[in-house]
Coordinates of N, CA and C in Angstrom, one line a residue:
M1 N 57.4 196.9 115.9 CA 57.4 198.2 116.6 C 58.3 199.2 115.9
I2 N 59.5 198.7 115.5 CA 60.5 199.6 114.9 C 59.9 200.2 113.6
K3 N 59.2 199.3 112.8 CA 58.6 199.8 111.5 C 57.6 200.8 111.8
R4 N 56.8 200.7 112.8 CA 55.7 201.6 113.1 C 56.3 203.0 113.5
F5 N 57.5 203.0 114.1 CA 58.1 204.3 114.6 C 58.8 205.1 113.5
I6 N 59.2 204.4 112.4 CA 60.0 205.1 111.4 C 59.3 206.4 110.9
P7 N 58.0 206.3 110.5 CA 57.4 207.6 110.0 C 57.4 208.7 111.0
N8 N 57.1 208.3 112.3 CA 57.1 209.3 113.4 C 58.5 209.8 113.6
L9 N 59.5 209.0 113.4 CA 60.9 209.5 113.6 C 61.2 210.6 112.5
I10 N 60.7 210.3 111.3 CA 60.9 211.3 110.2 C 60.2 212.6 110.6
T11 N 59.0 212.5 111.1 CA 58.2 213.6 111.5 C 58.9 214.4 112.6
L12 N 59.5 213.7 113.6 CA 60.3 214.4 114.6 C 61.5 215.1 114.1
G13 N 62.1 214.5 113.0 CA 63.2 215.2 112.3 C 62.7 216.5 111.7
N14 N 61.5 216.5 111.2 CA 60.9 217.8 110.7 C 60.8 218.8 111.8
L15 N 60.3 218.4 113.0 CA 60.1 219.2 114.1 C 61.5 219.7 114.6
F16 N 62.5 218.9 114.6 CA 63.9 219.3 115.0 C 64.4 220.4 114.1
C17 N 64.1 220.2 112.8 CA 64.5 221.3 111.8 C 63.9 222.6 112.1
G18 N 62.6 222.6 112.5 CA 61.9 223.8 112.8 C 62.5 224.5 114.1
V19 N 62.8 223.7 115.1 CA 63.4 224.2 116.3 C 64.8 224.8 116.0
E20 N 65.6 224.1 115.1 CA 66.9 224.7 114.7 C 66.7 226.0 113.9
S21 N 65.7 226.1 113.1 CA 65.5 227.3 112.4 C 65.2 228.5 113.3
V22 N 64.3 228.3 114.3 CA 64.0 229.3 115.3 C 65.3 229.7 116.0
F23 N 66.1 228.7 116.4 CA 67.4 229.0 117.1 C 68.3 229.8 116.2
A24 N 68.4 229.5 114.9 CA 69.2 230.2 113.9 C 68.8 231.7 113.8
S25 N 67.5 231.9 113.8 CA 67.0 233.3 113.7 C 67.2 234.1 115.0
L26 N 66.9 233.5 116.1 CA 67.0 234.2 117.4 C 68.4 234.3 117.9
A27 N 69.1 233.2 118.0 CA 70.4 233.2 118.7 C 71.5 233.6 117.8
L28 N 71.4 233.2 116.5 CA 72.5 233.5 115.6 C 72.2 234.7 114.7
G29 N 71.0 235.0 114.5 CA 70.6 236.1 113.6 C 70.9 235.8 112.2
D30 N 70.9 234.5 111.8 CA 71.2 234.1 110.5 C 70.0 233.6 109.8
V31 N 69.3 234.5 109.0 CA 68.0 234.1 108.4 C 68.2 233.1 107.3
K32 N 69.3 233.2 106.6 CA 69.6 232.2 105.5 C 69.7 230.8 106.1
L33 N 70.4 230.6 107.1 CA 70.6 229.3 107.8 C 69.2 228.9 108.3
A34 N 68.4 229.8 108.9 CA 67.1 229.4 109.3 C 66.2 229.0 108.2
A35 N 66.4 229.6 107.0 CA 65.6 229.2 105.8 C 66.0 227.8 105.3
V36 N 67.3 227.5 105.4 CA 67.7 226.2 105.0 C 67.2 225.1 105.9
W37 N 67.1 225.4 107.2 CA 66.5 224.4 108.1 C 65.0 224.2 107.8
I38 N 64.3 225.2 107.4 CA 62.9 225.1 107.1 C 62.8 224.2 105.8
C39 N 63.7 224.4 104.8 CA 63.6 223.6 103.6 C 63.9 222.1 104.0
A40 N 64.8 221.8 104.9 CA 65.1 220.5 105.3 C 63.9 219.9 106.0
G41 N 63.2 220.7 106.8 CA 62.0 220.2 107.5 C 60.9 219.8 106.6
I42 N 60.7 220.7 105.6 CA 59.6 220.5 104.6 C 59.9 219.2 103.7
F43 N 61.2 219.0 103.5 CA 61.6 217.8 102.7 C 61.3 216.6 103.5
L44 N 61.5 216.6 104.8 CA 61.2 215.4 105.7 C 59.7 215.3 105.8
D45 N 59.0 216.4 105.8 CA 57.5 216.4 105.9 C 56.9 215.7 104.7
F46 N 57.5 215.7 103.6 CA 57.0 215.0 102.4 C 57.1 213.5 102.6
F47 N 58.2 213.1 103.3 CA 58.5 211.7 103.3 C 57.9 210.9 104.5
D48 N 57.4 211.6 105.5 CA 56.9 210.9 106.6 C 55.6 210.2 106.2
G49 N 54.7 210.9 105.5 CA 53.5 210.3 105.1 C 53.7 209.2 104.0
L50 N 54.7 209.4 103.2 CA 55.1 208.4 102.1 C 55.6 207.1 102.8
A51 N 56.4 207.3 103.9 CA 57.0 206.2 104.6 C 55.8 205.4 105.3
A52 N 54.9 206.1 105.8 CA 53.7 205.4 106.5 C 52.9 204.6 105.5
R53 N 52.7 205.1 104.3 CA 52.0 204.4 103.3 C 52.8 203.2 102.8
L54 N 54.1 203.4 102.5 CA 54.9 202.3 102.0 C 55.0 201.1 103.0
L55 N 55.2 201.5 104.3 CA 55.3 200.5 105.3 C 54.0 200.0 105.9
K56 N 52.9 200.6 105.4 CA 51.5 200.2 105.8 C 51.3 200.4 107.3
V57 N 51.8 201.5 107.8 CA 51.6 201.8 109.2 C 51.1 203.2 109.5
P58 N 50.0 203.6 108.8 CA 49.4 204.9 109.1 C 48.8 204.9 110.5
S59 N 48.8 206.0 111.1 CA 48.3 206.0 112.5 C 47.7 207.4 112.8
E60 N 46.8 207.5 113.7 CA 46.2 208.8 114.1 C 47.3 209.6 114.9
L61 N 48.1 208.9 115.6 CA 49.2 209.6 116.3 C 50.2 210.3 115.3
G62 N 50.5 209.6 114.2 CA 51.4 210.2 113.2 C 50.8 211.4 112.6
K63 N 49.5 211.3 112.3 CA 48.7 212.5 111.7 C 48.8 213.7 112.6
Q64 N 48.6 213.5 113.9 CA 48.6 214.6 114.8 C 50.0 215.2 115.1
L65 N 50.9 214.3 115.1 CA 52.3 214.6 115.3 C 52.8 215.5 114.1
D66 N 52.4 215.1 112.9 CA 52.8 215.8 111.7 C 52.3 217.2 111.7
S67 N 51.1 217.4 112.2 CA 50.5 218.8 112.3 C 51.3 219.6 113.3
L68 N 51.6 219.0 114.4 CA 52.4 219.7 115.5 C 53.7 220.2 114.9
A69 N 54.4 219.3 114.2 CA 55.7 219.6 113.6 C 55.6 220.7 112.6
D70 N 54.5 220.7 111.8 CA 54.3 221.7 110.7 C 54.0 223.0 111.3
V71 N 53.3 223.1 112.5 CA 53.1 224.4 113.1 C 54.4 225.1 113.4
V72 N 55.4 224.3 113.9 CA 56.7 224.9 114.3 C 57.5 225.2 113.0
T73 N 57.7 224.2 112.2 CA 58.6 224.3 111.0 C 58.1 225.3 109.9
S74 N 56.8 225.2 109.7 CA 56.2 226.0 108.6 C 55.3 227.1 109.0
G75 N 55.2 227.2 110.4 CA 54.4 228.3 110.9 C 55.2 229.3 111.8
V76 N 55.8 228.8 112.8 CA 56.5 229.6 113.8 C 57.9 230.0 113.2
A77 N 58.6 229.1 112.6 CA 60.0 229.4 112.1 C 60.0 230.4 111.0
P78 N 59.1 230.4 110.0 CA 59.2 231.5 109.0 C 58.7 232.8 109.5
A79 N 57.9 232.8 110.5 CA 57.4 234.0 111.2 C 58.6 234.7 111.8
F80 N 59.5 233.9 112.5 CA 60.7 234.5 113.2 C 61.6 235.0 112.1
I81 N 61.7 234.3 111.0 CA 62.6 234.8 109.9 C 62.2 236.2 109.4
M82 N 60.9 236.3 109.2 CA 60.4 237.5 108.6 C 60.3 238.7 109.6
V83 N 60.1 238.4 110.8 CA 60.2 239.4 111.9 C 61.6 240.0 111.9
K84 N 62.6 239.1 111.8 CA 64.0 239.5 111.7 C 64.3 240.4 110.5
V85 N 63.7 239.9 109.3 CA 64.0 240.7 108.1 C 63.3 242.0 108.1
V86 N 62.1 242.1 108.7 CA 61.3 243.4 108.6 C 61.7 244.3 109.8
E87 N 61.9 243.8 111.0 CA 62.1 244.6 112.1 C 63.3 245.4 112.2
E88 N 64.5 244.8 111.9 CA 65.8 245.5 112.0 C 65.9 246.7 111.1
P89 N 65.6 246.6 109.8 CA 65.7 247.8 108.9 C 64.7 248.9 109.3
L90 N 63.5 248.5 109.8 CA 62.5 249.5 110.1 C 62.7 250.2 111.4
R91 N 63.6 249.7 112.3 CA 63.7 250.2 113.6 C 64.1 251.7 113.7
G92 N 64.9 252.1 112.7 CA 65.3 253.5 112.7 C 64.5 254.4 111.8
M93 N 63.5 253.8 111.1 CA 62.7 254.5 110.1 C 61.3 254.9 110.6
L94 N 60.8 254.0 111.5 CA 59.4 254.2 111.9 C 59.3 254.2 113.4
P95 N 58.3 254.8 114.0 CA 58.0 254.7 115.5 C 57.7 253.2 115.8
L96 N 57.7 252.9 117.1 CA 57.5 251.5 117.5 C 56.2 251.0 117.0
W97 N 55.1 251.8 117.1 CA 53.8 251.3 116.7 C 53.8 250.9 115.2
G98 N 54.6 251.7 114.4 CA 54.7 251.4 112.9 C 55.4 250.1 112.7
V99 N 56.5 249.9 113.4 CA 57.2 248.6 113.3 C 56.4 247.4 113.6
M100 N 55.7 247.5 114.7 CA 54.8 246.5 115.2 C 53.7 246.2 114.2
L101 N 53.1 247.2 113.6 CA 52.1 247.1 112.6 C 52.6 246.3 111.4
A102 N 53.8 246.6 111.0 CA 54.4 246.0 109.8 C 54.7 244.5 110.1
M103 N 55.0 244.2 111.3 CA 55.3 242.8 111.7 C 54.1 242.0 112.0
L104 N 52.9 242.6 112.2 CA 51.8 241.9 112.7 C 51.4 240.7 111.8
P105 N 51.3 240.9 110.5 CA 50.9 239.7 109.7 C 51.8 238.5 109.8
F106 N 53.1 238.8 110.1 CA 54.0 237.7 110.3 C 53.9 237.1 111.7
V107 N 53.6 237.9 112.7 CA 53.3 237.4 114.0 C 52.1 236.5 114.0
L108 N 51.1 236.9 113.2 CA 49.9 236.1 113.1 C 50.0 234.8 112.3
M109 N 51.1 234.7 111.6 CA 51.3 233.5 110.7 C 51.2 232.2 111.5
P110 N 51.8 232.0 112.6 CA 51.7 230.7 113.3 C 50.2 230.4 113.8
L111 N 49.5 231.5 114.1 CA 48.1 231.3 114.5 C 47.2 230.7 113.3
F112 N 47.4 231.3 112.1 CA 46.6 230.9 111.0 C 47.1 229.5 110.6
A113 N 48.4 229.2 110.7 CA 48.9 227.9 110.3 C 48.3 226.8 111.2
A114 N 48.3 227.1 112.5 CA 47.7 226.1 113.5 C 46.3 225.9 113.2
Y115 N 45.5 227.0 113.0 CA 44.1 226.8 112.7 C 43.9 226.0 111.4
R116 N 44.7 226.3 110.4 CA 44.6 225.6 109.1 C 44.8 224.1 109.3
L117 N 45.9 223.7 110.0 CA 46.3 222.4 110.2 C 45.2 221.6 111.0
A118 N 44.6 222.2 112.0 CA 43.6 221.6 112.8 C 42.3 221.4 111.9
K119 N 42.0 222.4 111.1 CA 40.9 222.3 110.2 C 41.1 221.2 109.1
F120 N 42.4 221.1 108.6 CA 42.7 220.1 107.7 C 42.5 218.6 108.2
N121 N 42.9 218.5 109.5 CA 42.8 217.2 110.1 C 41.4 216.6 110.2
I122 N 40.4 217.5 110.3 CA 39.0 217.1 110.4 C 38.2 217.3 109.2
D123 N 38.8 217.8 108.1 CA 38.1 218.1 106.9 C 38.2 216.9 105.9
T124 N 37.1 216.2 105.7 CA 37.2 215.0 104.9 C 37.1 215.3 103.4
R125 N 36.9 216.5 103.0 CA 36.8 216.9 101.6 C 38.2 216.9 100.9
Q126 N 39.2 217.0 101.7 CA 40.6 217.2 101.1 C 41.3 215.8 101.0
G127 N 41.4 215.4 99.8 CA 42.1 214.1 99.6 C 43.2 214.3 98.6
H128 N 42.8 214.3 97.3 CA 43.8 214.4 96.2 C 44.3 215.8 96.1
S129 N 43.5 216.8 96.4 CA 43.9 218.2 96.3 C 43.5 218.9 97.6
F130 N 43.7 220.2 97.6 CA 43.6 221.0 98.9 C 42.5 222.0 98.8
L131 N 42.0 222.4 100.0 CA 41.3 223.7 100.1 C 42.1 224.6 100.9
G132 N 42.4 225.8 100.4 CA 43.3 226.7 101.0 C 44.7 226.4 100.8
L133 N 45.6 227.4 101.1 CA 47.0 227.3 100.8 C 47.7 226.4 101.9
P134 N 48.3 225.3 101.5 CA 49.0 224.5 102.4 C 50.1 225.2 103.2
V135 N 50.2 224.9 104.5 CA 51.1 225.6 105.4 C 52.6 225.6 104.9
P136 N 53.1 224.4 104.4 CA 54.5 224.4 103.9 C 54.6 225.3 102.7
S137 N 53.6 225.4 101.8 CA 53.7 226.3 100.6 C 53.8 227.7 101.1
N138 N 53.0 228.1 102.1 CA 53.1 229.5 102.6 C 54.6 229.8 103.1
A139 N 55.1 228.8 103.8 CA 56.4 229.0 104.4 C 57.5 229.2 103.3
L140 N 57.3 228.5 102.2 CA 58.3 228.6 101.1 C 58.4 230.0 100.5
I141 N 57.2 230.7 100.5 CA 57.3 232.1 100.0 C 58.3 232.9 100.7
W142 N 58.3 232.7 102.1 CA 59.2 233.6 102.9 C 60.6 233.0 103.0
V143 N 60.7 231.7 102.8 CA 62.0 231.1 102.6 C 62.8 231.6 101.4
G144 N 62.0 231.8 100.3 CA 62.7 232.3 99.1 C 63.1 233.8 99.3
V145 N 62.4 234.6 100.1 CA 62.7 235.9 100.4 C 64.0 235.9 101.2
A146 N 64.1 235.1 102.2 CA 65.2 235.0 103.1 C 66.5 234.6 102.4
L147 N 66.4 233.6 101.5 CA 67.5 233.0 100.8 C 68.1 234.0 99.8
T148 N 67.3 234.9 99.3 CA 67.8 235.9 98.4 C 68.6 237.0 99.1
G149 N 68.5 237.0 100.4 CA 69.2 238.1 101.2 C 68.5 239.4 101.1
Y150 N 67.2 239.4 100.8 CA 66.4 240.6 100.6 C 66.4 241.5 101.9
V151 N 66.6 242.8 101.8 CA 66.6 243.7 102.9 C 65.5 244.7 102.7
V152 N 64.6 244.9 103.6 CA 63.5 245.9 103.5 C 64.2 247.3 103.5
D153 N 63.9 248.0 102.4 CA 64.6 249.3 102.2 C 63.7 250.5 102.6
G154 N 62.6 250.3 103.2 CA 61.7 251.5 103.5 C 60.3 251.0 103.9
P155 N 59.5 252.0 104.4 CA 58.1 251.7 104.8 C 57.3 251.1 103.7
V156 N 57.5 251.6 102.4 CA 56.6 251.1 101.3 C 56.9 249.6 101.1
A157 N 58.1 249.2 101.0 CA 58.5 247.8 100.8 C 57.9 247.0 102.0
A158 N 58.0 247.5 103.2 CA 57.5 246.8 104.4 C 56.0 246.6 104.3
A159 N 55.3 247.7 103.8 CA 53.9 247.6 103.7 C 53.4 246.6 102.7
V160 N 54.1 246.5 101.6 CA 53.8 245.6 100.5 C 54.0 244.1 101.0
M161 N 55.1 243.9 101.7 CA 55.3 242.5 102.3 C 54.3 242.2 103.3
A162 N 53.9 243.2 104.1 CA 52.8 242.9 105.2 C 51.5 242.6 104.5
V163 N 51.1 243.3 103.4 CA 49.9 243.0 102.7 C 49.9 241.6 102.1
V164 N 51.0 241.2 101.5 CA 51.2 239.9 101.0 C 51.1 238.8 102.0
A165 N 51.8 239.1 103.2 CA 51.7 238.1 104.3 C 50.3 238.0 104.8
L166 N 49.6 239.1 105.0 CA 48.2 239.0 105.5 C 47.3 238.2 104.5
A167 N 47.6 238.4 103.2 CA 46.8 237.7 102.2 C 47.1 236.2 102.2
T168 N 48.3 235.8 102.4 CA 48.6 234.4 102.4 C 48.2 233.8 103.8
D169 N 48.2 234.5 104.8 CA 47.6 234.1 106.1 C 46.1 233.7 105.9
V170 N 45.4 234.6 105.3 CA 44.0 234.3 105.0 C 43.8 233.1 104.1
L171 N 44.6 233.1 103.1 CA 44.5 232.0 102.1 C 44.7 230.6 102.8
M172 N 45.5 230.5 103.8 CA 45.7 229.2 104.5 C 44.4 228.7 105.1
V173 N 43.5 229.6 105.5 CA 42.3 229.1 106.2 C 41.1 229.3 105.2
S174 N 41.3 229.7 104.0 CA 40.2 229.9 103.0 C 39.7 228.6 102.5
E175 N 38.6 228.8 101.7 CA 38.0 227.6 101.0 C 38.4 227.6 99.5
L176 N 39.5 228.3 99.2 CA 40.0 228.3 97.8 C 40.5 226.9 97.4
P177 N 39.9 226.3 96.3 CA 40.4 225.0 95.9 C 41.8 225.2 95.3
M178 N 42.8 224.4 95.7 CA 44.1 224.4 95.2 C 44.4 223.0 94.5
F179 N 44.9 223.1 93.2 CA 45.0 221.9 92.5 C 46.2 221.0 93.0
S180 N 46.1 219.7 92.8 CA 47.1 218.8 93.2 C 48.3 218.9 92.3
L181 N 49.5 218.8 92.9 CA 50.7 218.8 92.0 C 51.0 217.4 91.5
K182 N 50.2 216.4 91.9 CA 50.5 215.0 91.5 C 50.0 214.8 90.1
F183 N 50.8 214.1 89.2 CA 50.4 213.7 87.9 C 49.6 212.4 87.9
D184 N 48.7 212.3 87.0 CA 48.0 211.0 86.8 C 48.9 210.1 85.9
F185 N 49.7 209.3 86.5 CA 50.7 208.5 85.8 C 50.1 207.4 84.9
K186 N 48.8 207.1 85.1 CA 48.2 206.2 84.2 C 47.8 206.8 82.9
D187 N 47.7 208.1 82.9 CA 47.3 208.8 81.7 C 48.1 210.1 81.6
M188 N 49.2 210.2 81.0 CA 50.1 211.4 81.0 C 49.7 212.4 79.9
T189 N 48.5 212.3 79.3 CA 48.2 213.2 78.2 C 47.9 214.6 78.8
W190 N 48.0 215.5 77.8 CA 47.7 216.9 78.1 C 46.3 217.1 78.8
R191 N 45.3 216.5 78.2 CA 44.0 216.6 78.7 C 43.8 216.3 80.1
T192 N 44.5 215.2 80.6 CA 44.4 214.8 82.0 C 45.2 215.6 82.9
N193 N 46.4 216.0 82.5 CA 47.3 216.7 83.4 C 47.7 218.1 82.9
K194 N 46.8 218.8 82.2 CA 47.1 220.1 81.7 C 47.5 221.1 82.7
V195 N 46.8 221.1 83.9 CA 47.1 222.1 84.9 C 48.5 221.9 85.4
Q196 N 48.9 220.6 85.6 CA 50.2 220.3 86.1 C 51.3 220.7 85.1
Y197 N 51.0 220.4 83.8 CA 52.0 220.8 82.8 C 52.1 222.3 82.7
L198 N 51.0 223.1 82.8 CA 51.1 224.5 82.8 C 51.9 225.0 84.0
F199 N 51.7 224.4 85.2 CA 52.4 224.8 86.4 C 53.9 224.6 86.2
L200 N 54.3 223.4 85.6 CA 55.7 223.2 85.4 C 56.3 224.1 84.4
A201 N 55.6 224.5 83.4 CA 56.1 225.4 82.4 C 56.3 226.8 83.0
G202 N 55.4 227.2 83.8 CA 55.5 228.5 84.5 C 56.7 228.5 85.5
C203 N 56.9 227.4 86.2 CA 58.0 227.2 87.1 C 59.4 227.4 86.3
A204 N 59.4 226.7 85.2 CA 60.7 226.8 84.4 C 60.9 228.2 83.9
A205 N 59.9 228.9 83.5 CA 60.0 230.3 83.1 C 60.5 231.2 84.2
L206 N 59.9 231.0 85.4 CA 60.3 231.8 86.5 C 61.7 231.6 87.0
I207 N 62.1 230.4 87.0 CA 63.5 230.0 87.4 C 64.5 230.6 86.3
A208 N 64.2 230.5 85.0 CA 65.0 231.1 84.0 C 65.1 232.6 84.1
A209 N 64.0 233.2 84.4 CA 63.9 234.7 84.4 C 64.6 235.3 85.6
S210 N 64.5 234.6 86.8 CA 65.0 235.2 88.0 C 66.4 234.7 88.3
R211 N 66.7 233.5 88.1 CA 68.0 232.9 88.4 C 68.4 233.2 89.8
S212 N 67.5 233.1 90.7 CA 67.8 233.3 92.1 C 66.8 232.6 93.0
W213 N 67.0 232.6 94.3 CA 66.1 232.0 95.2 C 64.7 232.6 95.2
V214 N 64.6 233.8 94.8 CA 63.3 234.4 94.8 C 62.3 233.6 93.9
A215 N 62.8 232.8 93.0 CA 62.0 232.0 92.1 C 61.1 231.1 93.0
L216 N 61.6 230.7 94.2 CA 60.9 229.8 95.1 C 59.6 230.5 95.5
S217 N 59.7 231.8 95.9 CA 58.6 232.6 96.3 C 57.6 232.8 95.1
L218 N 58.2 233.1 93.9 CA 57.3 233.3 92.8 C 56.6 232.1 92.3
I219 N 57.2 230.9 92.5 CA 56.6 229.7 92.1 C 55.3 229.4 93.0
I220 N 55.4 229.7 94.3 CA 54.2 229.5 95.1 C 53.1 230.5 94.8
I221 N 53.5 231.7 94.4 CA 52.5 232.7 94.0 C 51.9 232.3 92.7
W222 N 52.7 231.7 91.8 CA 52.2 231.2 90.5 C 51.2 230.1 90.8
Y223 N 51.5 229.2 91.8 CA 50.6 228.1 92.2 C 49.3 228.7 92.6
I224 N 49.3 229.7 93.4 CA 48.1 230.3 93.9 C 47.2 230.9 92.8
L225 N 47.9 231.6 91.9 CA 47.2 232.3 90.8 C 46.6 231.2 89.8
L226 N 47.4 230.2 89.5 CA 46.9 229.1 88.6 C 45.7 228.4 89.3
S227 N 45.7 228.2 90.6 CA 44.6 227.6 91.3 C 43.3 228.5 91.2
V228 N 43.5 229.8 91.3 CA 42.4 230.7 91.2 C 41.8 230.6 89.8
I229 N 42.6 230.5 88.8 CA 42.2 230.5 87.4 C 41.5 229.2 87.1
T230 N 42.1 228.1 87.5 CA 41.6 226.8 87.1 C 40.6 226.1 88.0
Q231 N 40.6 226.4 89.2 CA 39.7 225.7 90.2 C 38.5 226.5 90.5
R232 N 37.5 226.4 89.7 CA 36.4 227.3 89.8 C 35.5 227.1 91.0
R233 N 35.3 225.9 91.4 CA 34.4 225.6 92.5 C 35.1 224.8 93.6
V234 N 34.6 224.9 94.8 CA 35.1 224.1 95.9 C 34.9 222.6 95.6
G235 N 33.9 222.3 94.8 CA 33.6 220.9 94.5 C 34.7 220.3 93.6
N236 N 35.6 221.1 93.0 CA 36.6 220.6 92.2 C 37.7 219.9 93.1
A237 N 37.7 220.3 94.4 CA 38.7 219.6 95.3 C 38.2 218.3 95.7
E238 N 39.0 217.3 95.4 CA 38.5 215.9 95.6 C 38.8 215.5 97.0

């Protein structure tokens, strides 16, 4: 019984991190701390499924619990962060309707995340790779923005961020094939893993060029662009 509960305990840790992130945004007004909590939750999210496979205790309960935790940690929590980032600077620049319009794509983020996770749970096409942008990947875009301490300096910057947020919301529920980050360790040749090698090379270049947390956001955008270039058909997603 204890062995069966270990993966679920890790998943609950992910959910706890999401709740703490929301608390940090709302009660403390500390978006950097909120972003760190999201990173911790996504880290745990990686290990709950791995633990279930290693312990040979996969379950339908764990699958559903994982999605519920991801809605909070990678859907609701980053939305609260970005509402905080966008709303405060714009409050004195725009009328109320303008501020609300700029925040709308971020307010909608949990809805798109929940729909994507429910769709993922019943979509048997997604195994080795994905269709649409994974919810934690979308969250990391905004975590990178928060960790850099970025401050919206005007309506134009807010509009750009709103457009990007709306695009990533739609990508979460889209049919765009996204390549798997997993290497084929049985054959590490360029031919077999060229997309993964290209991705790593791009990541290294972005980290070297930016030397800041914004590289986290740029890496996810690079992942999206590389998927668009390399994954031509939905049938490529295994």
